[in-house]
mmCIF file of C-alpha atoms in Angstrom:
data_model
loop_
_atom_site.group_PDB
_atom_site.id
_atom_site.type_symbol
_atom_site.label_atom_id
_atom_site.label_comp_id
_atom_site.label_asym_id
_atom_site.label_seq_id
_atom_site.Cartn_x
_atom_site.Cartn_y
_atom_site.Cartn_z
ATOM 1 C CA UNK A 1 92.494 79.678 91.830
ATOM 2 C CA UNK A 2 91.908 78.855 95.348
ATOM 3 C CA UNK A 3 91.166 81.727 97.909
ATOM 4 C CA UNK A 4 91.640 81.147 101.641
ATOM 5 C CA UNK A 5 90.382 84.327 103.906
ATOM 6 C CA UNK A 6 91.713 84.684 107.579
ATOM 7 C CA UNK A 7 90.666 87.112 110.526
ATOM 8 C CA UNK A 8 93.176 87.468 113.744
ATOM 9 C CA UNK A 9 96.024 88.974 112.723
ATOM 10 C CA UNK A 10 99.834 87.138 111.728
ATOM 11 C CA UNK A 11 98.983 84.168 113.873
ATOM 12 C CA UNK A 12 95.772 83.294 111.511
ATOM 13 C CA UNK A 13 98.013 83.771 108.509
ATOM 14 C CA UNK A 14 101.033 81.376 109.412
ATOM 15 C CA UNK A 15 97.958 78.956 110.235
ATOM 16 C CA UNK A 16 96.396 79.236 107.340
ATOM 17 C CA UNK A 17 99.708 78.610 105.629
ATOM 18 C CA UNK A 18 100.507 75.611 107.289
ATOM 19 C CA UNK A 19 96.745 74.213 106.332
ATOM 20 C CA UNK A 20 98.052 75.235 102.769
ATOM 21 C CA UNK A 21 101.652 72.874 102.924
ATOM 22 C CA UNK A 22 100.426 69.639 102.226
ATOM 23 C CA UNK A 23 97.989 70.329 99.554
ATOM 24 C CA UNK A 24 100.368 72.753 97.557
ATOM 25 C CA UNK A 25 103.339 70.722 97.735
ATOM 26 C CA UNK A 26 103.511 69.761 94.315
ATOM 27 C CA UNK A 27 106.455 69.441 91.571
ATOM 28 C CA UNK A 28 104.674 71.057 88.689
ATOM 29 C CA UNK A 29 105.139 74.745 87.750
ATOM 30 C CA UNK A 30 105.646 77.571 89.503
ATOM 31 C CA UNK A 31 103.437 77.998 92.407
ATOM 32 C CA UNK A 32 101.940 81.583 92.837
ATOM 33 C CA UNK A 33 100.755 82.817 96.326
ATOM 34 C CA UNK A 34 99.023 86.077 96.491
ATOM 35 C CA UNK A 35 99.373 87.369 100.186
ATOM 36 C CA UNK A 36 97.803 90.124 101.463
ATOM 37 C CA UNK A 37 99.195 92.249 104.278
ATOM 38 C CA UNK A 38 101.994 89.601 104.698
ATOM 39 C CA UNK A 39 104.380 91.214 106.802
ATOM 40 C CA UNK A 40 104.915 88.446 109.233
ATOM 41 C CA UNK A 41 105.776 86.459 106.729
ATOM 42 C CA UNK A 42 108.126 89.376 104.511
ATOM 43 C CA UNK A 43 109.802 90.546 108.115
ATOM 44 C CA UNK A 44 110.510 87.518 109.634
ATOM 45 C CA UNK A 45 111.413 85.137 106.944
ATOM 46 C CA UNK A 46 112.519 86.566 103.481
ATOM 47 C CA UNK A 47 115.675 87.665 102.928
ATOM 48 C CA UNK A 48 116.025 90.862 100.658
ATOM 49 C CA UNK A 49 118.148 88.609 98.185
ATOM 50 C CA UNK A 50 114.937 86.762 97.431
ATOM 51 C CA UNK A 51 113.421 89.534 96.733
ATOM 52 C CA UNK A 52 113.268 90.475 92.884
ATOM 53 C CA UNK A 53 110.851 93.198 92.510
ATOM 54 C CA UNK A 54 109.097 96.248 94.351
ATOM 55 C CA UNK A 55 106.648 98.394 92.827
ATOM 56 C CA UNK A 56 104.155 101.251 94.085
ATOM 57 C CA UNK A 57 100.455 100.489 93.831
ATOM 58 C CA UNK A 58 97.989 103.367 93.282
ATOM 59 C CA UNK A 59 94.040 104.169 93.461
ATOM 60 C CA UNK A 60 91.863 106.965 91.882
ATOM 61 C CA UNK A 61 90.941 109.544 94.534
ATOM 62 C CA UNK A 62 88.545 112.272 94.471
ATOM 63 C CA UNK A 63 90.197 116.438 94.232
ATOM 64 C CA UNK A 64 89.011 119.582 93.893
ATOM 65 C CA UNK A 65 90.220 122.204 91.140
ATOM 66 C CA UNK A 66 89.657 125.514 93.220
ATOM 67 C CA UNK A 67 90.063 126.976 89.304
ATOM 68 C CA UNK A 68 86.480 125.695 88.982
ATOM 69 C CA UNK A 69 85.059 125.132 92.447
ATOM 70 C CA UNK A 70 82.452 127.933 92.733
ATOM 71 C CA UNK A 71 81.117 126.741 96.653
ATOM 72 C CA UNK A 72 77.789 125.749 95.781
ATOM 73 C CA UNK A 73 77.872 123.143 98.632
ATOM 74 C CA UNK A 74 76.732 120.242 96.799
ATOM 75 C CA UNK A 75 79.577 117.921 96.835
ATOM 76 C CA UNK A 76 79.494 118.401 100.696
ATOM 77 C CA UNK A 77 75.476 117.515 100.658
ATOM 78 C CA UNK A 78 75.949 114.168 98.876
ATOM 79 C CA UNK A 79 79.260 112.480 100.709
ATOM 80 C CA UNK A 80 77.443 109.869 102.744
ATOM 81 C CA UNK A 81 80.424 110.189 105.513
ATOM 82 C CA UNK A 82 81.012 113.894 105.909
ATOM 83 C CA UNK A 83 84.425 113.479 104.195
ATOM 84 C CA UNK A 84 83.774 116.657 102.652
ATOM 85 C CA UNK A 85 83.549 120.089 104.678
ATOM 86 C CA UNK A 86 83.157 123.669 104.371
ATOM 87 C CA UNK A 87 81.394 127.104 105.491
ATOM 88 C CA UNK A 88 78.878 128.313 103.987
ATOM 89 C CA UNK A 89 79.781 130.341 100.372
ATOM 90 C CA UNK A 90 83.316 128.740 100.814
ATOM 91 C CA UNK A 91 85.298 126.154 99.204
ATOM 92 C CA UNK A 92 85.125 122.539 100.853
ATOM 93 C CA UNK A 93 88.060 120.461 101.614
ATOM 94 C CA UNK A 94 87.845 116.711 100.566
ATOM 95 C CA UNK A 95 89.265 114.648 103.867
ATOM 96 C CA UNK A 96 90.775 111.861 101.915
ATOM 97 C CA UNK A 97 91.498 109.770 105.076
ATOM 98 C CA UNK A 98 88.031 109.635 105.508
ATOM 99 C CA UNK A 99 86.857 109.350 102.086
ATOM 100 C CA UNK A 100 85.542 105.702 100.807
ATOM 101 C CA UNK A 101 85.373 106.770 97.129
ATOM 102 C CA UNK A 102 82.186 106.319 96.249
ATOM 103 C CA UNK A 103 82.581 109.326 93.608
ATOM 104 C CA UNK A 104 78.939 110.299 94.234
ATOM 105 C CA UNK A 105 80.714 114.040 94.501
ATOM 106 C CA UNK A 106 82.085 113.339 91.627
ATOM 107 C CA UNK A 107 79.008 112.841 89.410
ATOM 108 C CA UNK A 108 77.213 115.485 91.462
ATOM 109 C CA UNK A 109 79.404 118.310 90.543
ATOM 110 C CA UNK A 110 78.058 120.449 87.555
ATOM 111 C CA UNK A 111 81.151 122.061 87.359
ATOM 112 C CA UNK A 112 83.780 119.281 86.905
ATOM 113 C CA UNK A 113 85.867 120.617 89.114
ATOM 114 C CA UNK A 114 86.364 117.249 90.931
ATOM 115 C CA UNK A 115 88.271 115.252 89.385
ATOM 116 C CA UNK A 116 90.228 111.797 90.018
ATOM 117 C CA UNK A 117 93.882 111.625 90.825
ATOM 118 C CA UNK A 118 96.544 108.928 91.380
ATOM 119 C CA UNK A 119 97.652 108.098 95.130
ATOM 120 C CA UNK A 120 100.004 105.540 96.102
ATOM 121 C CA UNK A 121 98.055 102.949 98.179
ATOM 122 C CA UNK A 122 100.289 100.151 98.516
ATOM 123 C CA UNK A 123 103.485 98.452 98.288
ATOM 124 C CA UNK A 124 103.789 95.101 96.020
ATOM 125 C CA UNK A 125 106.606 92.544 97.052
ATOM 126 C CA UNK A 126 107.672 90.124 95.076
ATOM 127 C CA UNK A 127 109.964 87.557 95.941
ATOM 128 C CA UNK A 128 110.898 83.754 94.052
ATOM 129 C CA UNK A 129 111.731 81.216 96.770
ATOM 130 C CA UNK A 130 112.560 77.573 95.238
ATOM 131 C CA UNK A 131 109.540 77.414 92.741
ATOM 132 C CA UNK A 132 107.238 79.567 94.988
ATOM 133 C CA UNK A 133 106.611 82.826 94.151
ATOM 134 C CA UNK A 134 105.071 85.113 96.730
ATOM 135 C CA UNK A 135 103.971 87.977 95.978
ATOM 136 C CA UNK A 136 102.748 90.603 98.848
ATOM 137 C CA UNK A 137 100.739 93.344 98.708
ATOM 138 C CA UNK A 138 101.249 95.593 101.705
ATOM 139 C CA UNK A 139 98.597 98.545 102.322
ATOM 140 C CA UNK A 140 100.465 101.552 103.204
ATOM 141 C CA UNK A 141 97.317 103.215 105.170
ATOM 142 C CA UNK A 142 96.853 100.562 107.646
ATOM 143 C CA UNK A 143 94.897 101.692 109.870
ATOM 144 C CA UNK A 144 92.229 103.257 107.787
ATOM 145 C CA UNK A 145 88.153 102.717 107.953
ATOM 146 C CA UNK A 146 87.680 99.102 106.765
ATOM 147 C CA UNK A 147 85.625 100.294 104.178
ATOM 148 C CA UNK A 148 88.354 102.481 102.324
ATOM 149 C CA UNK A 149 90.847 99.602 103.225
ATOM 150 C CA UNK A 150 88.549 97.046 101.453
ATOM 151 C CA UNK A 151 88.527 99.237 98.460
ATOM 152 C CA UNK A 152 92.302 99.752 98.502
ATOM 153 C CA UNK A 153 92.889 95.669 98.727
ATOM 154 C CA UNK A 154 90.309 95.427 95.836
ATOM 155 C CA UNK A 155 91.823 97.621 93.635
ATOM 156 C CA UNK A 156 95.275 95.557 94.579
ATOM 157 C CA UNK A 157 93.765 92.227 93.835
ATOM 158 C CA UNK A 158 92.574 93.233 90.514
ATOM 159 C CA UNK A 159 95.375 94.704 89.558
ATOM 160 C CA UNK A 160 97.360 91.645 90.007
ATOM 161 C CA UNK A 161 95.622 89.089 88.830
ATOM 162 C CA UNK A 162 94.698 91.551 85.430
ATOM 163 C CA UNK A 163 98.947 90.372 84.826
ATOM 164 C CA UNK A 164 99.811 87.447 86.873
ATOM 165 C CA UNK A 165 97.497 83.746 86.830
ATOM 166 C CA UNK A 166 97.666 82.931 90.981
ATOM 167 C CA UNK A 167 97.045 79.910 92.520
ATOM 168 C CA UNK A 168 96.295 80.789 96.248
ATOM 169 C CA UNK A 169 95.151 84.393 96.867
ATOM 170 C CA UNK A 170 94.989 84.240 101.197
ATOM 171 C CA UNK A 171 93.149 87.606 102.388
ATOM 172 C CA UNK A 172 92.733 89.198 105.990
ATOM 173 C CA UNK A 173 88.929 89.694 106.692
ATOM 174 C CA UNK A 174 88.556 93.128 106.663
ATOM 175 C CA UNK A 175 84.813 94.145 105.576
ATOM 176 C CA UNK A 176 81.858 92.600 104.302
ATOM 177 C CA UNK A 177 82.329 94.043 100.616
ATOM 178 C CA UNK A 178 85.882 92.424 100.331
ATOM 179 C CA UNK A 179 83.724 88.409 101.399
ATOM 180 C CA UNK A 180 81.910 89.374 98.022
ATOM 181 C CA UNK A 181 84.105 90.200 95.763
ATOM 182 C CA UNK A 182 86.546 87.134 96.510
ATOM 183 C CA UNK A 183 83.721 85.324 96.108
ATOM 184 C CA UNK A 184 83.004 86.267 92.885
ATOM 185 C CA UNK A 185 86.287 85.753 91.813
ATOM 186 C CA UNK A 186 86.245 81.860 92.740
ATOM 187 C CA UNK A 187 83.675 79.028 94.512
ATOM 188 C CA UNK A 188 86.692 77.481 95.936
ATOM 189 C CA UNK A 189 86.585 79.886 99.256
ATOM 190 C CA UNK A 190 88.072 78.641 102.659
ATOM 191 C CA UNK A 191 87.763 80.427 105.879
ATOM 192 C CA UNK A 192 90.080 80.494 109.140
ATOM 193 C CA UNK A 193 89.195 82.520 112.164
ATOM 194 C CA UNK A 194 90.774 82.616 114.868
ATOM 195 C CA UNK A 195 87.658 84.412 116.688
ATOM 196 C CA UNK A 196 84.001 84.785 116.781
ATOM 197 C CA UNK A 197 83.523 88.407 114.372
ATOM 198 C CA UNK A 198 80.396 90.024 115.837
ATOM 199 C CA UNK A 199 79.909 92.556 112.825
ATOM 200 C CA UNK A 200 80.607 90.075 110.186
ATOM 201 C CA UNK A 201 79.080 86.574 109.590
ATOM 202 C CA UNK A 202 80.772 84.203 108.013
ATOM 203 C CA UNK A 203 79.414 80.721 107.069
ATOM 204 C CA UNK A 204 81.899 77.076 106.392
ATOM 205 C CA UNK A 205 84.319 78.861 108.322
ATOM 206 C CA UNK A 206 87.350 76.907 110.238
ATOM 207 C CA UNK A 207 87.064 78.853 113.626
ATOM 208 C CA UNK A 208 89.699 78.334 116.476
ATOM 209 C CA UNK A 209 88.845 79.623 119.804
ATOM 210 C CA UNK A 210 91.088 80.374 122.545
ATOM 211 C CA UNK A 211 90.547 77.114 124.753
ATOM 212 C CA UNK A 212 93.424 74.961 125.416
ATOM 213 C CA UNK A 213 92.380 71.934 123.050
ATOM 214 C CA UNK A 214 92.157 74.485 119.817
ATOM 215 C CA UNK A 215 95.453 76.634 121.133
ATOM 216 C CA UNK A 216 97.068 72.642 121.140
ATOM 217 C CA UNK A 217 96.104 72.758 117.639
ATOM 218 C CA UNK A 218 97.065 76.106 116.167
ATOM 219 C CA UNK A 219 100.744 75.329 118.037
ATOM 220 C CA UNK A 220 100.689 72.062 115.802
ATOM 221 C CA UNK A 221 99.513 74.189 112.657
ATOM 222 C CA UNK A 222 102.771 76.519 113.588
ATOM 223 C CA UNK A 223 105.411 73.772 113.945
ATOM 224 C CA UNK A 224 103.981 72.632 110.371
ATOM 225 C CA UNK A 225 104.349 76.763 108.987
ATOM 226 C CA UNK A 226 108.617 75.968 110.539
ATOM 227 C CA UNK A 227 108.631 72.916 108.468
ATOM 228 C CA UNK A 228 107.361 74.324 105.460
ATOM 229 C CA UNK A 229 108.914 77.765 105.391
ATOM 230 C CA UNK A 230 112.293 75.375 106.373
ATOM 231 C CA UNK A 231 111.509 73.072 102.846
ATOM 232 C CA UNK A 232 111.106 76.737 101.403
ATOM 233 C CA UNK A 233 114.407 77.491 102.520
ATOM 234 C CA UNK A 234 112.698 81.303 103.846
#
């Protein structure tokens, strides 16, 4: 499995498509691409024919049972983000927008009364286009803290390739954690960045700046993404 990670939004991932065409071009079995928050790509170019299956993606989140919740304050005392709140001698509220479940409340309760429940996360596409199967994984929170997002797409990737074998899996840069895990999951990492990330450093990566020589070359990389999403028939 090859795993290609991007940063700069839909432009970055028709380019790093386009660097994909040549190599994966190929008449052996069914190619499987694995794209992350691939709505450019779903919106603009699949038709809802092609598309064969939807299902609902969920994650484990941390909630209180008030039955056993006595307000001893400890839950709130160990959340490293202040995701959990609450006066003094009364019941805290989890704020599960804001929580990056790290279950420490979890194991710090004495009296159980968190516990973990399902949430839908995310939205998996799937879609068979002339030997290519994409399948897209669309977050549904998208604008949460990069931290919870990176444990949302985590979850995702696991669970699909726990039931499908992938060939590309291409990935928006989103936090540190996420760099890790891919690359634990395969040495055959690529990069494309489309700018300089001050909070994240990223080595071997492909980056393409804004002056007019590079922007020459990303509108090359597109006209490539036309020709292969044309040979796709998308």
């Amino acid at each position: 499995m090859k795993a290609v990670l991007y940063h700069g939004g839909p432009l970055a991932l028709l380019y790093v498509i386009s660097r994909l065409a040549p190599k994966e071009a190929s008449d052996r079995k069914i190619e499987r691409f694995v794209l992350i928050d691939g709505d450019n790509l779903l919106e603009e170019h699949i038709e809802e024919e092609q598309i064969y299956k939807r299902e609902d993606g969920t994650i484990k989140v941390p909630s209180i049972d008030y039955r056993k919740c006595d307000a001893c304050g400890l839950c709130i005392g160990v959340c490293p983000i202040d995701a959990i709140v609450g006066l003094p001698n009364a019941k805290p509220t989890i704020l599960i927008d804001r929580c990056v479940l790290c279950n420490k409340c979890l194991r710090a309760c004495s009296r159980k009364a968190i516990v973990l429940k399902e949430k839908k996360a995310y939205v998996v596409i799937h879609a068979l286009i002339k030997e290519k199967e994409f399948i897209i994984i669309r977050p549904i929170h998208y604008d949460n803290d990069p931290i919870i997002k990176s444990t949302i797409l985590r979850q995702a990737i696991e669970r699909i390739l726990e039931r499908y074998e992938v060939d590309v899996l291409i990935i928006p840069i989103v936090e540190q954690s996420l760099i890790e895990y891919v690359k634990n999951l395969t040495k055959d990492v690529q990069y494309v960045v489309l700018s300089p990330l001050s909070s994240i450093i990223v080595e071997n990566a492909i980056y393409v700046s804004k002056n007019i020589t590079q922007y020459k070359e990303i509108l090359k990389a597109l006209s490539n993404v036309k020709e292969l999403l044309k040979r796709l028939a998308l």
